[in-house]
């Protein structure tokens, strides 16, 4: 069972930097040898091509990102098992267009990876609703408050049984 | 004498000066758009076949672009067009008051494709302002990095963004008769690109599934890897510095770059043959395709790729080092090359905001440039960016883009400008692979897996969407061979121990220093103008190719290049009524320019705790 933990986000945009910044923190913890880490903030097409280099290598990928979807409490952690699903070809094309022209987006990444069949069957997404998308290298207070929960949750998502994760986003705390 | 409209003349030494006896030389009257708009409203009200057609957003382009047209669906004509940049580009505001070196990293974020070139142009502006001259290998490495950046960009345009407009999937819906013809038409370039007929070629242009689409995605990786070998990171390198680059270059680096560059030799041959065949096929199917996206051949470019032994960063000598570039700077007006001097290009550009969401500034701090040439108050060294958000109104203001003009004329920018100007100017210094003949560019492509081939791109008789794309395809070979030539120069330098890649510098803490970076993005013309007072930026102005191409009407009533091109576009698609009108010809016209609006992204929203990190759409339906 080979597992990849990937952060996605923009650097220097406070809460939207959560993915890559948390990744650095997570890498300092003790993990089994079969867990790898990668910063997937460099564009979905490049990520897809990187995954293509190791076809079928990973059995599970855990994504971590600050994702603003609106209507959610800032700092709340949402977790879900991402089920394979591709939108229409027009929408995939738009994702590719954004991807090759510099937009870093978890949703685009998931769609592009799915379309080009680079993802393993097991994908878990952990999102934190941002409060601040301002320039800066620190988190807002609500997101900072969520940070201590994340290492445990990511560990459960990476190493725990997958059936404990729902298919649609739900507010997550540490599972018991 | 290159200026017809600006009040500038040249003395016997070729030095520019204001014409004598002209009071208020740069003033102008704004031509009202009310009459034109009122006439359109009357037509819309009276005729059911005249419709407002909005493309919002324009898809398969980079960033936030919307387009409003009024179309006569009976006559197949576009009566009016308005190009809208729907987000504010705030870099000029963000950069004020900062250390000039920040411009490299912040302006790089203007684009997710052209980040490297923005960083480099910022470095150029500082080099000019602070008198910093990079060593030859530093210049060569920069040349190669930016060639590789273009090699990322050109396939994207040709096969991912504009290309699908010519694919089976699209043409079968818009013009089934052309697709039928395509299956019956042999492809003349079959021996190079491998497609026996045009139908098969167009099938492989299909988005997502076509092998040409997928191959282009792969080629972006090849170029990106080569770039990263030199610049460490793409698209936002942190190795560009005033005075060169901050990387260690070895023979191994060069060898690894070469292993990737060589892949573009064959790809160049294939891309040119494909776009030759596509262009000629469409012209043959219906000669009116030559009108799609057509406009006068008014072209501007700063030139790119510096001669490592000529570039000294100075404004005083920029005419000389500019003309030593691998792509010659210049301006073409109505098909005639009117200048190749960077100073003429620079002093001729003004930026107007009469139909944009900005306030007019009132200062005219710099009456002349550092060489003593007259400068307009609307020139970048004098311009201030004062955003003024408001509702869209076709009669007044309708875009966040400004209206840059050269000699008060609407000119366009593009990668193809490099080919046009370099071919016409015949000033290309001696090099191993590219020859300028006055009417064409000859490009010697070496043998790779396919035999060596001489590509010859000819200055076209008409200027339209197809010729933009065809030239872009030839730009792959041109760019690859400039990179190869620089690679060989770099190898020679390494062998001779000429290994320095940067020059030490200090930012002066006192006094006023001005500089400009003149280069080109993958999509063409790019300038950064810097004014530094006492060690910090007091003014910074960025003029991108899409600022020029997506511009609105200017104060003289002339539409911007997209607008002109769309208004000259005949509607050739087949449709039974407005409900199934797709506007593919309009979209071909717009996309042929390779619109790139991401400079509008990552914008701080004043008074909020938010930075816009991707585009938004604007419903233009209710706009007056």
PDB file of C-alpha atoms in Angstrom, chain A residues 10-16 42-43 45-53 88-108 115-116 131-135 140, chain B residues 58-63 91 94 98 109 111-113 152 156 160-161 164 207-209 213-214 217-221 224-225 234-236 523 598 602-605 608-615:
ATOM      1  CA  UNK A  10      -0.763  29.205  -3.736  1.00  0.00           C
ATOM      2  CA  UNK A  11       2.197  30.384  -1.733  1.00  0.00           C
ATOM      3  CA  UNK A  12       1.959  33.735   0.055  1.00  0.00           C
ATOM      4  CA  UNK A  13      -1.816  33.905  -0.068  1.00  0.00           C
ATOM      5  CA  UNK A  14      -2.414  33.212   3.632  1.00  0.00           C
ATOM      6  CA  UNK A  15      -5.140  30.571   4.005  1.00  0.00           C
ATOM      7  CA  UNK A  16      -4.883  29.498   0.348  1.00  0.00           C
ATOM      8  CA  UNK A  42       2.852  23.621  -9.648  1.00  0.00           C
ATOM      9  CA  UNK A  43      -0.051  23.263 -12.068  1.00  0.00           C
ATOM     10  CA  UNK A  45      -0.985  19.433 -16.169  1.00  0.00           C
ATOM     11  CA  UNK A  46       2.532  19.201 -14.788  1.00  0.00           C
ATOM     12  CA  UNK A  47       1.178  17.173 -11.870  1.00  0.00           C
ATOM     13  CA  UNK A  48      -0.654  14.876 -14.261  1.00  0.00           C
ATOM     14  CA  UNK A  49       2.551  14.361 -16.242  1.00  0.00           C
ATOM     15  CA  UNK A  50       4.454  13.657 -13.041  1.00  0.00           C
ATOM     16  CA  UNK A  51       1.894  11.022 -12.048  1.00  0.00           C
ATOM     17  CA  UNK A  52       2.100   9.495 -15.513  1.00  0.00           C
ATOM     18  CA  UNK A  53       5.769   8.820 -14.869  1.00  0.00           C
ATOM     19  CA  UNK A  88     -18.458  17.367 -19.665  1.00  0.00           C
ATOM     20  CA  UNK A  89     -15.636  17.541 -22.189  1.00  0.00           C
ATOM     21  CA  UNK A  90     -16.147  21.300 -22.460  1.00  0.00           C
ATOM     22  CA  UNK A  91     -15.587  21.651 -18.741  1.00  0.00           C
ATOM     23  CA  UNK A  92     -12.527  19.399 -18.846  1.00  0.00           C
ATOM     24  CA  UNK A  93     -11.151  21.556 -21.666  1.00  0.00           C
ATOM     25  CA  UNK A  94     -11.690  24.640 -19.559  1.00  0.00           C
ATOM     26  CA  UNK A  95      -9.860  22.973 -16.663  1.00  0.00           C
ATOM     27  CA  UNK A  96      -6.967  22.198 -19.021  1.00  0.00           C
ATOM     28  CA  UNK A  97      -6.982  25.763 -20.336  1.00  0.00           C
ATOM     29  CA  UNK A  98      -6.791  27.121 -16.814  1.00  0.00           C
ATOM     30  CA  UNK A  99      -4.196  24.545 -15.879  1.00  0.00           C
ATOM     31  CA  UNK A 100      -1.796  25.346 -18.692  1.00  0.00           C
ATOM     32  CA  UNK A 101      -2.188  29.068 -18.215  1.00  0.00           C
ATOM     33  CA  UNK A 102      -1.289  29.077 -14.567  1.00  0.00           C
ATOM     34  CA  UNK A 103      -4.356  28.566 -12.414  1.00  0.00           C
ATOM     35  CA  UNK A 104      -3.625  26.348  -9.404  1.00  0.00           C
ATOM     36  CA  UNK A 105      -6.869  24.711  -8.314  1.00  0.00           C
ATOM     37  CA  UNK A 106      -7.654  21.532  -6.438  1.00  0.00           C
ATOM     38  CA  UNK A 107     -10.840  20.990  -8.419  1.00  0.00           C
ATOM     39  CA  UNK A 108      -9.071  21.379 -11.755  1.00  0.00           C
ATOM     40  CA  UNK A 115      -9.682  12.554 -17.190  1.00  0.00           C
ATOM     41  CA  UNK A 116      -6.153  11.381 -17.890  1.00  0.00           C
ATOM     42  CA  UNK A 131     -11.043  33.185   6.064  1.00  0.00           C
ATOM     43  CA  UNK A 132      -8.345  35.353   4.497  1.00  0.00           C
ATOM     44  CA  UNK A 133      -7.059  35.207   0.935  1.00  0.00           C
ATOM     45  CA  UNK A 134      -4.864  38.231   1.462  1.00  0.00           C
ATOM     46  CA  UNK A 135      -1.144  38.399   0.633  1.00  0.00           C
ATOM     47  CA  UNK A 140      -5.990  33.761   9.629  1.00  0.00           C
TER      48      UNK A 140
ATOM     49  CA  UNK B  58     -14.448  33.891 -24.146  1.00  0.00           C
ATOM     50  CA  UNK B  59     -13.391  30.323 -23.450  1.00  0.00           C
ATOM     51  CA  UNK B  60     -10.114  28.657 -24.384  1.00  0.00           C
ATOM     52  CA  UNK B  61      -8.203  31.836 -23.687  1.00  0.00           C
ATOM     53  CA  UNK B  62      -6.101  32.637 -20.679  1.00  0.00           C
ATOM     54  CA  UNK B  63      -7.948  34.721 -18.154  1.00  0.00           C
ATOM     55  CA  UNK B  91       0.367  45.240 -10.282  1.00  0.00           C
ATOM     56  CA  UNK B  94       0.977  47.007  -5.791  1.00  0.00           C
ATOM     57  CA  UNK B  98       8.552  48.915  -2.985  1.00  0.00           C
ATOM     58  CA  UNK B 109       2.833  36.731 -11.066  1.00  0.00           C
ATOM     59  CA  UNK B 111       0.949  35.509 -15.858  1.00  0.00           C
ATOM     60  CA  UNK B 112       1.042  31.782 -15.351  1.00  0.00           C
ATOM     61  CA  UNK B 113       2.670  31.284 -18.723  1.00  0.00           C
ATOM     62  CA  UNK B 152       6.040  26.120 -23.954  1.00  0.00           C
ATOM     63  CA  UNK B 156      -0.401  25.635 -26.297  1.00  0.00           C
ATOM     64  CA  UNK B 160      -4.931  23.618 -27.135  1.00  0.00           C
ATOM     65  CA  UNK B 161      -6.362  27.121 -27.315  1.00  0.00           C
ATOM     66  CA  UNK B 164      -9.562  23.194 -31.625  1.00  0.00           C
ATOM     67  CA  UNK B 207      -9.666  18.737 -28.080  1.00  0.00           C
ATOM     68  CA  UNK B 208      -8.738  16.253 -25.357  1.00  0.00           C
ATOM     69  CA  UNK B 209      -8.677  13.208 -27.607  1.00  0.00           C
ATOM     70  CA  UNK B 213      -3.749  18.088 -28.768  1.00  0.00           C
ATOM     71  CA  UNK B 214      -2.081  15.459 -26.586  1.00  0.00           C
ATOM     72  CA  UNK B 217       0.532  18.914 -23.935  1.00  0.00           C
ATOM     73  CA  UNK B 218       3.580  16.676 -23.965  1.00  0.00           C
ATOM     74  CA  UNK B 219       5.719  19.296 -25.725  1.00  0.00           C
ATOM     75  CA  UNK B 220       4.880  21.813 -23.019  1.00  0.00           C
ATOM     76  CA  UNK B 221       6.524  19.403 -20.632  1.00  0.00           C
ATOM     77  CA  UNK B 224       9.190  23.298 -19.188  1.00  0.00           C
ATOM     78  CA  UNK B 225      11.820  20.761 -18.203  1.00  0.00           C
ATOM     79  CA  UNK B 234       8.706  27.650 -13.896  1.00  0.00           C
ATOM     80  CA  UNK B 235       6.594  29.706 -14.472  1.00  0.00           C
ATOM     81  CA  UNK B 236       7.844  31.965 -11.704  1.00  0.00           C
ATOM     82  CA  UNK B 523       2.442  36.481 -27.290  1.00  0.00           C
ATOM     83  CA  UNK B 598      -4.166  36.497 -16.393  1.00  0.00           C
ATOM     84  CA  UNK B 602      -4.288  37.854  -8.141  1.00  0.00           C
ATOM     85  CA  UNK B 603      -5.812  41.196  -7.478  1.00  0.00           C
ATOM     86  CA  UNK B 604      -6.215  42.683  -4.070  1.00  0.00           C
ATOM     87  CA  UNK B 605      -9.785  43.843  -3.529  1.00  0.00           C
ATOM     88  CA  UNK B 608     -11.652  43.508   1.774  1.00  0.00           C
ATOM     89  CA  UNK B 609      -9.582  40.637   3.009  1.00  0.00           C
ATOM     90  CA  UNK B 610      -9.416  38.963  -0.350  1.00  0.00           C
ATOM     91  CA  UNK B 611      -7.214  38.486  -3.388  1.00  0.00           C
ATOM     92  CA  UNK B 612      -8.903  37.362  -6.583  1.00  0.00           C
ATOM     93  CA  UNK B 613      -6.938  34.367  -7.719  1.00  0.00           C
ATOM     94  CA  UNK B 614      -8.811  33.364 -10.828  1.00  0.00           C
ATOM     95  CA  UNK B 615     -11.069  34.877 -13.389  1.00  0.00           C
TER      96      UNK B 615
END
